[in-house]
Structures are given as C-alpha cells and as structure tokens.
PDB file of C-alpha atoms and ligand atoms in Angstrom:
ATOM      1  CA  MET A 181       7.845  -6.838 -10.876  1.00 90.00           C
ATOM      2  CA  LEU A 182       4.347  -6.996  -9.020  1.00 94.00           C
ATOM      3  CA  PRO A 183       3.635 -10.358  -7.549  1.00 92.00           C
ATOM      4  CA  THR A 184       0.747 -12.186  -9.108  1.00 91.00           C
ATOM      5  CA  PRO A 185      -1.369 -13.152  -7.620  1.00 93.00           C
ATOM      6  CA  LEU A 186      -1.222  -9.844  -5.103  1.00 97.00           C
ATOM      7  CA  PRO A 187      -0.996 -10.930  -1.521  1.00 98.00           C
ATOM      8  CA  ARG A 188      -4.365 -10.520   0.105  1.00 98.00           C
ATOM      9  CA  VAL A 189      -2.965  -7.898   2.749  1.00 98.00           C
ATOM     10  CA  TYR A 190      -0.788  -5.176   1.746  1.00 99.00           C
ATOM     11  CA  PRO A 191       0.170  -3.403   4.894  1.00 99.00           C
ATOM     12  CA  LEU A 192       1.330   0.240   5.034  1.00 99.00           C
ATOM     13  CA  THR A 193       3.731   1.540   7.666  1.00 98.00           C
ATOM     14  CA  ASP A 194       2.697   4.535   9.920  1.00 98.00           C
ATOM     15  CA  VAL A 195       5.371   5.530  12.819  1.00 98.00           C
ATOM     16  CA  VAL A 196       2.671   7.806  14.431  1.00 98.00           C
ATOM     17  CA  ILE A 197       0.095   5.032  14.888  1.00 98.00           C
ATOM     18  CA  SER A 198       2.481   2.188  15.792  1.00 98.00           C
ATOM     19  CA  GLY A 199       5.110   4.363  17.531  1.00 98.00           C
ATOM     20  CA  LEU A 200       7.652   2.066  15.896  1.00 98.00           C
ATOM     21  CA  SER A 201      10.300   2.652  13.305  1.00 98.00           C
ATOM     22  CA  HIS A 202       9.714   1.385   9.749  1.00 98.00           C
ATOM     23  CA  ALA A 203      12.138  -1.163   9.949  1.00 98.00           C
ATOM     24  CA  ALA A 204      10.580  -2.505  13.298  1.00 98.00           C
ATOM     25  CA  GLN A 205       7.279  -2.167  11.493  1.00 98.00           C
ATOM     26  CA  VAL A 206       8.476  -3.969   8.761  1.00 99.00           C
ATOM     27  CA  THR A 207      10.135  -6.901  10.735  1.00 98.00           C
ATOM     28  CA  GLU A 208       6.677  -7.626  12.453  1.00 98.00           C
ATOM     29  CA  LEU A 209       4.371  -7.575   9.603  1.00 98.00           C
ATOM     30  CA  ILE A 210       6.786  -9.907   7.615  1.00 98.00           C
ATOM     31  CA  ALA A 211       6.697 -12.466  10.669  1.00 98.00           C
ATOM     32  CA  GLY A 212       2.913 -12.203  10.278  1.00 98.00           C
ATOM     33  CA  GLY A 213       3.050 -13.151   6.641  1.00 98.00           C
ATOM     34  CA  ALA A 214       3.393  -9.883   4.918  1.00 98.00           C
ATOM     35  CA  SER A 215       5.690 -10.114   1.791  1.00 98.00           C
ATOM     36  CA  LEU A 216       4.689  -6.612  -0.032  1.00 98.00           C
ATOM     37  CA  ILE A 217       4.795  -3.467   2.187  1.00 99.00           C
ATOM     38  CA  GLN A 218       4.339  -0.183   1.421  1.00 99.00           C
ATOM     39  CA  LEU A 219       6.542   2.568   3.491  1.00 98.00           C
ATOM     40  CA  ARG A 220       4.365   5.718   4.137  1.00 98.00           C
ATOM     41  CA  GLU A 221       5.874   8.673   5.775  1.00 98.00           C
ATOM     42  CA  LYS A 222       4.148  12.072   6.108  1.00 96.00           C
ATOM     43  CA  ASN A 223       6.225  13.947   8.662  1.00 96.00           C
ATOM     44  CA  GLY A 224       9.856  14.649   9.175  1.00 94.00           C
ATOM     45  CA  SER A 225      12.828  15.279   6.916  1.00 96.00           C
ATOM     46  CA  PRO A 226      13.449  13.264   3.578  1.00 95.00           C
ATOM     47  CA  ARG A 227      16.948  12.682   5.003  1.00 97.00           C
ATOM     48  CA  THR A 228      15.228  10.901   8.218  1.00 97.00           C
ATOM     49  CA  PHE A 229      12.839   9.066   5.989  1.00 97.00           C
ATOM     50  CA  PHE A 230      15.958   7.895   3.707  1.00 98.00           C
ATOM     51  CA  GLU A 231      17.752   6.774   6.632  1.00 98.00           C
ATOM     52  CA  GLN A 232      14.781   4.815   8.018  1.00 98.00           C
ATOM     53  CA  ALA A 233      13.694   3.454   4.673  1.00 98.00           C
ATOM     54  CA  ARG A 234      17.420   2.009   4.252  1.00 98.00           C
ATOM     55  CA  LEU A 235      17.138   0.093   7.305  1.00 98.00           C
ATOM     56  CA  ALA A 236      13.509  -1.277   6.383  1.00 98.00           C
ATOM     57  CA  LEU A 237      15.064  -2.351   3.012  1.00 98.00           C
ATOM     58  CA  GLN A 238      17.502  -4.213   4.909  1.00 98.00           C
ATOM     59  CA  VAL A 239      15.041  -6.157   6.605  1.00 98.00           C
ATOM     60  CA  ILE A 240      12.503  -6.563   3.493  1.00 98.00           C
ATOM     61  CA  ARG A 241      15.720  -7.913   1.102  1.00 98.00           C
ATOM     62  CA  LYS A 242      16.644 -10.480   3.918  1.00 98.00           C
ATOM     63  CA  HIS A 243      13.459 -11.908   3.796  1.00 98.00           C
ATOM     64  CA  HIS A 244      12.888 -11.767  -0.065  1.00 98.00           C
ATOM     65  CA  CYS A 245       9.831  -9.437   0.192  1.00 98.00           C
ATOM     66  CA  GLN A 246       9.021  -6.405  -1.623  1.00 98.00           C
ATOM     67  CA  LEU A 247       9.027  -2.890  -0.662  1.00 98.00           C
ATOM     68  CA  LEU A 248       7.085   0.353  -2.267  1.00 98.00           C
ATOM     69  CA  ILE A 249       7.995   3.995  -1.096  1.00 98.00           C
ATOM     70  CA  ASN A 250       4.852   6.245  -0.837  1.00 98.00           C
ATOM     71  CA  ASP A 251       5.059   9.142  -2.666  1.00 98.00           C
ATOM     72  CA  ARG A 252       8.829   9.667  -3.267  1.00 98.00           C
ATOM     73  CA  VAL A 253      10.096   8.490  -6.643  1.00 98.00           C
ATOM     74  CA  ASP A 254      13.405  10.189  -5.930  1.00 98.00           C
ATOM     75  CA  LEU A 255      13.892   7.896  -2.577  1.00 98.00           C
ATOM     76  CA  ALA A 256      12.740   4.742  -4.368  1.00 98.00           C
ATOM     77  CA  LEU A 257      15.295   5.388  -7.237  1.00 98.00           C
ATOM     78  CA  ALA A 258      18.130   6.135  -4.702  1.00 98.00           C
ATOM     79  CA  LEU A 259      17.469   3.227  -2.329  1.00 98.00           C
ATOM     80  CA  LYS A 260      16.703   0.473  -5.242  1.00 98.00           C
ATOM     81  CA  ALA A 261      13.394  -0.173  -3.767  1.00 98.00           C
ATOM     82  CA  ASP A 262      10.959  -2.378  -5.755  1.00 98.00           C
ATOM     83  CA  GLY A 263       8.656   0.594  -6.805  1.00 98.00           C
ATOM     84  CA  VAL A 264       6.605   3.451  -5.752  1.00 98.00           C
ATOM     85  CA  HIS A 265       3.136   4.256  -4.759  1.00 98.00           C
ATOM     86  CA  LEU A 266       1.796   7.556  -6.138  1.00 98.00           C
ATOM     87  CA  GLY A 267      -1.346   9.558  -5.419  1.00 98.00           C
ATOM     88  CA  GLN A 268      -3.347  11.843  -7.480  1.00 97.00           C
ATOM     89  CA  ASP A 269      -1.000  14.789  -6.400  1.00 97.00           C
ATOM     90  CA  ASP A 270       2.202  13.135  -6.725  1.00 98.00           C
ATOM     91  CA  MET A 271       4.350  13.009  -9.846  1.00 97.00           C
ATOM     92  CA  PRO A 272       2.270  11.497 -12.822  1.00 98.00           C
ATOM     93  CA  PRO A 273       2.740   7.781 -13.194  1.00 98.00           C
ATOM     94  CA  ALA A 274       4.410   8.264 -16.829  1.00 98.00           C
ATOM     95  CA  ALA A 275       6.925  10.373 -15.265  1.00 98.00           C
ATOM     96  CA  ALA A 276       7.803   7.848 -12.448  1.00 98.00           C
ATOM     97  CA  ARG A 277       8.039   5.126 -15.092  1.00 98.00           C
ATOM     98  CA  ARG A 278      10.498   7.023 -17.187  1.00 98.00           C
ATOM     99  CA  ILE A 279      12.827   7.523 -14.107  1.00 98.00           C
ATOM    100  CA  LEU A 280      12.430   4.097 -12.556  1.00 98.00           C
ATOM    101  CA  GLY A 281      12.049   1.993 -15.688  1.00 98.00           C
ATOM    102  CA  PRO A 282       9.925  -0.958 -16.924  1.00 98.00           C
ATOM    103  CA  LYS A 283      10.469  -3.147 -13.905  1.00 97.00           C
ATOM    104  CA  ALA A 284       9.808  -0.988 -10.944  1.00 98.00           C
ATOM    105  CA  ILE A 285       6.171  -1.523  -9.590  1.00 98.00           C
ATOM    106  CA  ILE A 286       3.964   1.597  -9.767  1.00 98.00           C
ATOM    107  CA  GLY A 287       1.062   1.614  -7.690  1.00 98.00           C
ATOM    108  CA  TYR A 288      -1.675   4.611  -8.121  1.00 98.00           C
ATOM    109  CA  SER A 289      -4.142   5.707  -5.766  1.00 98.00           C
ATOM    110  CA  SER A 290      -7.780   6.698  -7.002  1.00 98.00           C
ATOM    111  CA  HIS A 291     -10.740   7.865  -5.170  1.00 97.00           C
ATOM    112  CA  SER A 292     -13.601   7.692  -7.533  1.00 97.00           C
ATOM    113  CA  VAL A 293     -14.755   5.755 -10.468  1.00 97.00           C
ATOM    114  CA  ALA A 294     -13.998   8.665 -12.838  1.00 97.00           C
ATOM    115  CA  GLN A 295     -10.507   8.703 -11.251  1.00 98.00           C
ATOM    116  CA  ALA A 296     -10.121   4.773 -11.661  1.00 98.00           C
ATOM    117  CA  ARG A 297     -11.158   5.221 -15.391  1.00 98.00           C
ATOM    118  CA  HIS A 298      -8.417   7.657 -16.054  1.00 98.00           C
ATOM    119  CA  ALA A 299      -5.915   5.512 -14.209  1.00 98.00           C
ATOM    120  CA  LEU A 300      -6.317   2.742 -16.930  1.00 97.00           C
ATOM    121  CA  GLU A 301      -4.496   4.839 -19.543  1.00 97.00           C
ATOM    122  CA  GLN A 302      -1.409   5.222 -17.023  1.00 98.00           C
ATOM    123  CA  PRO A 303       1.628   2.853 -16.890  1.00 98.00           C
ATOM    124  CA  ILE A 304       0.700   1.199 -13.596  1.00 98.00           C
ATOM    125  CA  ASP A 305       1.164  -1.947 -12.214  1.00 98.00           C
ATOM    126  CA  TYR A 306      -1.945  -1.606  -9.727  1.00 98.00           C
ATOM    127  CA  LEU A 307      -4.984   0.704  -8.921  1.00 98.00           C
ATOM    128  CA  ALA A 308      -5.674   1.484  -5.247  1.00 98.00           C
ATOM    129  CA  ILE A 309      -9.149   2.633  -4.621  1.00 98.00           C
ATOM    130  CA  GLY A 310     -10.681   4.266  -1.583  1.00 97.00           C
ATOM    131  CA  PRO A 311     -11.467   4.985   0.895  1.00 98.00           C
ATOM    132  CA  ILE A 312     -13.911   2.318   1.113  1.00 98.00           C
ATOM    133  CA  PHE A 313     -15.004   2.910   4.517  1.00 98.00           C
ATOM    134  CA  ARG A 314     -14.576   5.738   6.898  1.00 97.00           C
ATOM    135  CA  THR A 315     -11.009   6.093   8.344  1.00 97.00           C
ATOM    136  CA  ASN A 316      -9.307   8.505  10.731  1.00 95.00           C
ATOM    137  CA  THR A 317      -5.794   7.356   9.426  1.00 96.00           C
ATOM    138  CA  LYS A 318      -6.042  10.131   6.500  1.00 95.00           C
ATOM    139  CA  GLN A 319      -7.441  13.287   7.142  1.00 89.00           C
ATOM    140  CA  ASP A 320      -8.132  14.588   3.460  1.00 87.00           C
ATOM    141  CA  THR A 321      -9.855  11.550   2.057  1.00 86.00           C
ATOM    142  CA  ALA A 322     -12.570  11.778  -0.673  1.00 92.00           C
ATOM    143  CA  ALA A 323     -16.262  10.401  -0.103  1.00 95.00           C
ATOM    144  CA  VAL A 324     -16.400   7.167   1.179  1.00 97.00           C
ATOM    145  CA  LEU A 325     -17.046   4.702  -1.918  1.00 98.00           C
ATOM    146  CA  GLY A 326     -18.443   1.345   0.104  1.00 98.00           C
ATOM    147  CA  LEU A 327     -18.794  -1.933  -1.075  1.00 98.00           C
ATOM    148  CA  GLU A 328     -20.708  -0.901  -4.039  1.00 98.00           C
ATOM    149  CA  GLY A 329     -18.305   1.660  -5.300  1.00 98.00           C
ATOM    150  CA  LEU A 330     -15.707  -0.837  -5.327  1.00 98.00           C
ATOM    151  CA  ARG A 331     -17.553  -3.289  -7.180  1.00 98.00           C
ATOM    152  CA  SER A 332     -18.414  -0.577  -9.802  1.00 98.00           C
ATOM    153  CA  VAL A 333     -14.574   0.038  -9.903  1.00 98.00           C
ATOM    154  CA  ARG A 334     -13.733  -3.803 -10.410  1.00 98.00           C
ATOM    155  CA  ALA A 335     -16.169  -3.921 -13.234  1.00 98.00           C
ATOM    156  CA  MET A 336     -14.581  -1.137 -14.927  1.00 97.00           C
ATOM    157  CA  VAL A 337     -10.747  -1.920 -14.505  1.00 97.00           C
ATOM    158  CA  GLY A 338     -11.171  -5.450 -15.672  1.00 96.00           C
ATOM    159  CA  GLU A 339      -8.162  -7.488 -14.711  1.00 96.00           C
ATOM    160  CA  LEU A 340      -6.071  -4.723 -13.584  1.00 98.00           C
ATOM    161  CA  PRO A 341      -4.804  -5.693  -9.991  1.00 98.00           C
ATOM    162  CA  LEU A 342      -7.041  -3.824  -7.520  1.00 98.00           C
ATOM    163  CA  VAL A 343      -6.177  -2.943  -3.869  1.00 98.00           C
ATOM    164  CA  ALA A 344      -8.930  -1.437  -1.652  1.00 98.00           C
ATOM    165  CA  ILE A 345      -8.087   0.832   1.140  1.00 98.00           C
ATOM    166  CA  GLY A 346      -9.680   2.559   4.017  1.00 98.00           C
ATOM    167  CA  GLY A 347     -11.211   1.634   7.227  1.00 98.00           C
ATOM    168  CA  ILE A 348     -10.770  -1.778   6.357  1.00 98.00           C
ATOM    169  CA  THR A 349     -10.723  -4.375   9.538  1.00 98.00           C
ATOM    170  CA  GLU A 350     -10.758  -8.162  10.204  1.00 98.00           C
ATOM    171  CA  ALA A 351     -14.642  -7.868  10.446  1.00 98.00           C
ATOM    172  CA  THR A 352     -14.860  -6.493   6.614  1.00 98.00           C
ATOM    173  CA  VAL A 353     -11.862  -7.719   4.563  1.00 98.00           C
ATOM    174  CA  ALA A 354     -13.899 -10.987   3.428  1.00 98.00           C
ATOM    175  CA  ALA A 355     -16.560  -8.689   2.104  1.00 98.00           C
ATOM    176  CA  VAL A 356     -14.084  -6.373   0.600  1.00 98.00           C
ATOM    177  CA  ILE A 357     -12.338  -9.193  -1.265  1.00 98.00           C
ATOM    178  CA  GLN A 358     -15.575 -10.574  -2.210  1.00 98.00           C
ATOM    179  CA  ALA A 359     -16.621  -7.247  -3.861  1.00 98.00           C
ATOM    180  CA  GLY A 360     -13.680  -7.580  -6.387  1.00 98.00           C
ATOM    181  CA  ALA A 361     -10.440  -6.362  -4.191  1.00 98.00           C
ATOM    182  CA  ASP A 362      -7.332  -8.449  -5.323  1.00 98.00           C
ATOM    183  CA  SER A 363      -5.776  -6.968  -1.850  1.00 98.00           C
ATOM    184  CA  VAL A 364      -6.444  -4.874   1.145  1.00 99.00           C
ATOM    185  CA  ALA A 365      -4.082  -1.937   1.977  1.00 99.00           C
ATOM    186  CA  VAL A 366      -4.317  -1.579   5.757  1.00 98.00           C
ATOM    187  CA  ILE A 367      -2.743   0.716   8.160  1.00 98.00           C
ATOM    188  CA  SER A 368      -4.439   0.871  11.605  1.00 98.00           C
ATOM    189  CA  ALA A 369      -6.048  -2.418  11.912  1.00 98.00           C
ATOM    190  CA  LEU A 370      -2.622  -3.765  11.818  1.00 98.00           C
ATOM    191  CA  LEU A 371      -0.589  -1.108  13.603  1.00 98.00           C
ATOM    192  CA  SER A 372      -2.742   0.585  16.418  1.00 98.00           C
ATOM    193  CA  ASP A 373      -1.601  -1.957  19.078  1.00 97.00           C
ATOM    194  CA  PRO A 374       2.222  -2.205  18.407  1.00 97.00           C
ATOM    195  CA  THR A 375       2.310  -5.146  20.916  1.00 97.00           C
ATOM    196  CA  ASP A 376       0.350  -7.424  18.168  1.00 97.00           C
ATOM    197  CA  ILE A 377       1.326  -6.443  14.696  1.00 98.00           C
ATOM    198  CA  THR A 378       2.363  -9.864  13.949  1.00 98.00           C
ATOM    199  CA  GLY A 379      -0.680 -11.479  15.378  1.00 98.00           C
ATOM    200  CA  ARG A 380      -2.884  -9.156  13.805  1.00 98.00           C
ATOM    201  CA  THR A 381      -1.252  -9.621  10.345  1.00 98.00           C
ATOM    202  CA  ARG A 382      -1.548 -13.299  10.468  1.00 98.00           C
ATOM    203  CA  SER A 383      -5.052 -12.840  11.641  1.00 98.00           C
ATOM    204  CA  LEU A 384      -6.208 -10.506   8.767  1.00 98.00           C
ATOM    205  CA  PHE A 385      -4.522 -13.079   6.324  1.00 98.00           C
ATOM    206  CA  GLN A 386      -6.325 -15.702   7.680  1.00 98.00           C
ATOM    207  CA  LYS A 387      -9.846 -13.592   7.315  1.00 98.00           C
ATOM    208  CA  ALA A 388      -8.919 -12.619   4.091  1.00 98.00           C
ATOM    209  CA  LYS A 389      -9.007 -16.064   2.845  1.00 94.00           C
ATOM    210  CA  GLN A 390     -12.554 -16.789   3.776  1.00 75.00           C
TER     211      GLN A 390
HETATM  212  N1  TZP B 107      -5.780   6.389   1.391  1.00 63.11           N
HETATM  213  C1  TZP B 107      -7.159   6.306   1.717  1.00 63.11           C
HETATM  214  S1  TZP B 107      -7.690   5.746   3.046  1.00 63.11           S
HETATM  215  C2  TZP B 107      -5.947   5.645   3.599  1.00 63.11           C
HETATM  216  C3  TZP B 107      -5.424   6.031   2.637  1.00 63.11           C
HETATM  217  C4  TZP B 107      -3.756   5.826   2.785  1.00 63.11           C
HETATM  218  C5  TZP B 107      -5.844   5.501   5.077  1.00 63.11           C
HETATM  219  C6  TZP B 107      -5.970   4.057   5.411  1.00 63.11           C
HETATM  220  O1  TZP B 107      -5.804   3.823   6.675  1.00 63.11           O
HETATM  221  P1  TZP B 107      -6.606   2.742   7.391  1.00 63.11           P
HETATM  222  O2  TZP B 107      -6.120   2.859   8.987  1.00 63.11           O
HETATM  223  O3  TZP B 107      -6.429   1.311   7.285  1.00 63.11           O
HETATM  224  O4  TZP B 107      -7.929   3.061   7.356  1.00 63.11           O
HETATM  225 MG1   MG B 108       1.030  10.455  -2.210  1.00 63.11          MG
END
C-alpha cells in the first residue's frame, strides 16, 4: 500500500552514478531518512539485478521501509517487492495490476499533460511527471515541463499522488513542492557524491519541508 502522505523525497538508485551496489545505496538513503525507494537498473543481466534487488530488499525489510522495482514486474513479483514503477513503454499498468494484485504499489511515468490525462484512467497509485528540469541522468527524456507544466498537471490530476522528477536539487525542491508535487524523485542530487548520500538525503528532506 502506498504511504499517505507520500514521503516528500523518493530516491531512485543508480549504480553508475553512485558507484555503489543497490543495497549499499539503500542503506545510505534510509540512514538519511528515506522510507520509499525505487531500484532502477538499466544495465546488466536480469540475474544480476535480481540478486542485487534481493539484497537491497533485505535492508528495506529490516528498516520497515518500502521498495519499488523499476520496469520489471516479473522481478517485483518474484521478490515480493512492494510494487513496480512503469514507464510509457513498459507493460501497461492494468496488466501489471492483474499480475501483482490490488495491494501492490504501481507508479507510472508521464511526460506531458496529455499523458497525465490518459494515466488517470489507469489502475495506478501515483503518477510521476517529468522531466521538470534538464537532466543528464536520463538520455531519452521528453521536453522539459518546468514548474508551469507541473502546475498544469497538478490541476488536472486532482488528488492523485503526484511525484515530480528530473533535475531536481536542493535549490529547487521547495519550489517543486510548492508547484504541486507531493514528492520529488531524485537521482543525481543524492547519489553523485557517494561519500555523502546520507547527508544529502537528510538535507533534501529538510529543504522539502520549507
Ligand atoms: N525520468 C525522467 S527524468 C529522470 C527519469 C528517470 C532522471 C532523474 O534523475 P535526476 O538525476 O534526479 O535528474
Ligand atoms: Mg521503464
């Protein structure tokens, strides 16, 4: 079940940017206050990701946090993760819901007001919208929406939990929340200095409160 309200910071893991295993990132992120984390792995074999995710999930369970798996409904099911995060090119949310059941958390990415409108008809627990700002983390991103685009999506989706993503930093997180995001999904702002993931996470939570 999705926590309500959503934690204001929702970290995604990235082995390339952090240089750390998923489990090590999860450990640092939880120490900084994260309670909902998404494992995102775009390289390597499913077998390796499965094993890494299994170890990350052990850390998650020990701390009573929640873990979503990016893209892979099969791995989420096999690992008994808390849910899955799907993009526009992944399995449709309705199909994932049939596989994972009513209690699983299903998040869904959108990149425009039109996609967000379509997402309202899907059996999802939260909607992600982005990129809000320019980002180097994802190469094939759609056009930047800016805070104005985020406000339009917020107005359209009503009460549906809304996660903003893309280029969000300590400097912009308060404005992003102010513009209507319930939570910010963040990669590089938390992981690009692997020696200070915990401190950066703590600090982003602080800024997200203001
Ligand atoms: N989807 C839209 S932008 C993005 C994803 C996965 C990357 C976010 O990473 P960062 O480093 O927080 O900009
Ligand atoms: Mg995807």
